[in-house]
Amino acid sequence: MPVTIAAIKNKLDEYLGKPLTVEVQAGRKKTICRRGILRETYPAVFVIELNQKENSFERVSYSYTDILTKNVQLDFGD
């Protein structure tokens, strides 16, 4: 991924509407993996609509700094 917040947002804008896998650091040695679709990007956050069969809630949002600090990793399968 790019190394600035503006570059991360611009890169994610290219993937709007595409499926992805999100891996989130949830504590020491614990990660959470979720699948969904990148729905929207805003100046400070992006929104992922989750697969309803696997998750109990509809959407999650993360900030671009989460990607920058590697607390969130996105995989678009390409």
Coordinates of N, CA and C in Angstrom, one line a residue:
M1 N 0.8 -1.2 0.0 CA 0.0 0.0 0.0 C 0.9 1.3 0.0
P2 N 0.3 2.4 -0.5 CA 1.0 3.6 -0.5 C 1.4 4.1 0.9
V3 N 2.2 5.1 1.0 CA 2.8 5.5 2.3 C 2.2 6.8 2.8
T4 N 1.3 7.5 2.1 CA 0.6 8.7 2.7 C -0.9 8.5 2.7
I5 N -1.5 9.2 3.6 CA -3.0 9.1 3.7 C -3.7 9.4 2.4
A6 N -3.3 10.5 1.7 CA -3.9 10.9 0.5 C -3.7 9.8 -0.6
A7 N -2.5 9.2 -0.6 CA -2.3 8.1 -1.6 C -3.1 6.9 -1.3
I8 N -3.3 6.6 0.0 CA -4.1 5.4 0.4 C -5.6 5.7 -0.1
K9 N -6.1 6.9 0.2 CA -7.5 7.2 -0.2 C -7.6 7.1 -1.8
N10 N -6.7 7.6 -2.5 CA -6.7 7.6 -4.0 C -6.7 6.1 -4.5
K11 N -5.9 5.3 -3.8 CA -5.8 3.9 -4.2 C -7.1 3.2 -3.9
L12 N -7.7 3.5 -2.8 CA -9.0 2.8 -2.4 C -10.1 3.3 -3.3
D13 N -10.0 4.5 -3.8 CA -11.1 5.0 -4.7 C -11.2 4.1 -6.0
E14 N -10.0 3.6 -6.4 CA -10.0 2.7 -7.6 C -10.8 1.4 -7.3
Y15 N -10.9 1.0 -6.1 CA -11.5 -0.3 -5.7 C -13.0 -0.2 -5.2
L16 N -13.6 0.9 -5.4 CA -15.0 1.1 -4.9 C -15.9 0.1 -5.6
G17 N -16.7 -0.6 -4.7 CA -17.6 -1.6 -5.3 C -17.0 -3.0 -5.5
K18 N -15.8 -3.1 -5.1 CA -15.1 -4.4 -5.4 C -15.1 -5.2 -4.0
P19 N -15.1 -6.6 -4.1 CA -15.0 -7.4 -2.9 C -13.6 -7.4 -2.3
L20 N -13.5 -7.6 -1.0 CA -12.2 -7.6 -0.4 C -12.3 -8.4 0.9
T21 N -11.1 -8.7 1.4 CA -11.0 -9.3 2.7 C -10.2 -8.4 3.6
V22 N -10.7 -8.2 4.8 CA -10.1 -7.3 5.8 C -9.6 -8.1 6.9
E23 N -8.3 -7.8 7.3 CA -7.7 -8.4 8.5 C -7.4 -7.3 9.5
V24 N -8.0 -7.4 10.6 CA -7.9 -6.4 11.6 C -7.1 -6.9 12.9
Q25 N -6.1 -6.2 13.4 CA -5.5 -6.5 14.6 C -6.4 -6.2 15.8
A26 N -6.7 -7.3 16.5 CA -7.7 -7.1 17.6 C -7.0 -7.2 19.0
G27 N -5.7 -7.2 19.1 CA -5.0 -7.3 20.3 C -3.8 -8.1 20.1
R28 N -3.1 -8.5 21.2 CA -1.9 -9.3 21.1 C -2.2 -10.6 20.4
K29 N -1.5 -10.9 19.3 CA -1.6 -12.1 18.6 C -3.0 -12.5 18.2
K30 N -3.9 -11.6 18.1 CA -5.3 -11.9 17.7 C -5.7 -11.0 16.5
T31 N -6.2 -11.7 15.5 CA -6.7 -10.9 14.3 C -8.1 -11.4 14.0
I32 N -8.8 -10.5 13.3 CA -10.2 -10.8 12.9 C -10.2 -10.6 11.4
C33 N -10.7 -11.6 10.7 CA -10.8 -11.6 9.2 C -12.3 -11.4 8.9
R34 N -12.6 -10.5 8.0 CA -14.0 -10.3 7.5 C -14.0 -10.1 6.0
R35 N -15.1 -10.5 5.3 CA -15.2 -10.3 3.9 C -16.4 -9.3 3.6
G36 N -16.2 -8.5 2.6 CA -17.2 -7.5 2.3 C -16.9 -6.8 1.0
I37 N -17.5 -5.7 0.8 CA -17.4 -4.8 -0.4 C -17.1 -3.4 0.1
L38 N -16.1 -2.8 -0.6 CA -15.7 -1.4 -0.3 C -16.8 -0.5 -0.9
R39 N -17.6 0.1 0.0 CA -18.7 0.9 -0.5 C -18.4 2.4 -0.7
E40 N -17.8 3.0 0.3 CA -17.6 4.5 0.2 C -16.2 4.9 0.8
T41 N -15.7 6.0 0.3 CA -14.5 6.6 0.9 C -14.8 8.0 1.2
Y42 N -14.5 8.4 2.4 CA -14.6 9.8 2.8 C -13.3 10.4 3.1
P43 N -13.2 11.7 3.4 CA -11.9 12.3 3.6 C -11.0 11.6 4.7
A44 N -11.7 11.1 5.8 CA -10.9 10.5 6.9 C -11.1 9.0 7.1
V45 N -12.2 8.5 6.5 CA -12.5 7.0 6.8 C -13.0 6.4 5.5
F46 N -13.1 5.1 5.5 CA -13.7 4.3 4.4 C -14.6 3.3 5.0
V47 N -15.7 2.9 4.2 CA -16.8 2.1 4.7 C -16.8 0.8 4.0
I48 N -16.9 -0.3 4.7 CA -17.0 -1.7 4.1 C -18.3 -2.3 4.5
E49 N -19.0 -2.7 3.5 CA -20.3 -3.4 3.7 C -20.0 -4.9 3.9
L50 N -20.3 -5.5 5.0 CA -19.9 -6.8 5.3 C -20.9 -7.9 4.7
N51 N -20.4 -9.1 4.6 CA -21.2 -10.2 4.2 C -22.2 -10.6 5.3
Q52 N -23.5 -10.5 5.1 CA -24.4 -10.7 6.2 C -24.5 -12.1 6.7
K53 N -24.1 -13.1 5.9 CA -24.2 -14.5 6.3 C -23.1 -14.8 7.3
E54 N -22.0 -14.0 7.3 CA -20.9 -14.3 8.2 C -20.8 -13.3 9.4
N55 N -21.5 -12.2 9.4 CA -21.3 -11.2 10.4 C -22.7 -10.7 10.9
S56 N -22.7 -10.3 12.2 CA -23.9 -9.9 12.8 C -24.2 -8.4 12.6
F57 N -23.3 -7.6 12.0 CA -23.6 -6.2 11.7 C -23.3 -5.9 10.2
E58 N -23.9 -4.8 9.7 CA -23.9 -4.5 8.3 C -22.6 -3.9 7.8
R59 N -22.1 -2.9 8.5 CA -21.0 -2.1 8.0 C -19.9 -1.9 9.1
V60 N -18.7 -1.7 8.6 CA -17.6 -1.2 9.5 C -16.9 -0.1 8.8
S61 N -16.3 0.8 9.5 CA -15.5 1.8 9.0 C -14.2 1.9 9.6
Y62 N -13.2 2.2 8.9 CA -11.8 2.3 9.4 C -11.2 3.6 8.8
S63 N -10.2 4.1 9.5 CA -9.5 5.3 9.1 C -8.3 4.9 8.2
Y64 N -7.9 5.8 7.4 CA -6.7 5.5 6.5 C -5.5 5.4 7.4
T65 N -5.4 6.0 8.6 CA -4.3 5.8 9.5 C -4.2 4.3 10.0
D66 N -5.3 3.6 10.0 CA -5.3 2.2 10.4 C -4.5 1.4 9.4
I67 N -4.6 1.7 8.1 CA -3.8 1.1 7.1 C -2.4 1.5 7.2
L68 N -2.1 2.8 7.4 CA -0.8 3.3 7.5 C 0.0 2.7 8.6
T69 N -0.7 2.4 9.8 CA 0.0 1.8 10.9 C -0.1 0.3 10.9
K70 N -0.7 -0.3 9.9 CA -0.8 -1.7 9.7 C -1.7 -2.4 10.7
N71 N -2.6 -1.7 11.3 CA -3.6 -2.3 12.1 C -4.7 -2.9 11.3
V72 N -4.9 -2.5 10.1 CA -5.8 -3.0 9.1 C -5.1 -3.4 7.9
Q73 N -5.3 -4.6 7.3 CA -4.8 -5.0 6.1 C -5.9 -5.4 5.1
L74 N -5.9 -4.9 3.9 CA -6.9 -5.2 2.9 C -6.3 -6.1 1.8
D75 N -7.1 -7.0 1.4 CA -6.7 -7.9 0.3 C -7.9 -7.9 -0.7
F76 N -7.6 -7.4 -1.9 CA -8.6 -7.4 -3.0 C -8.5 -8.6 -3.9
G77 N -7.5 -9.5 -3.6 CA -7.4 -10.7 -4.4 C -6.8 -10.5 -5.7
D78 N -6.0 -9.5 -5.9 CA -5.3 -9.3 -7.2 C -3.8 -9.3 -7.0

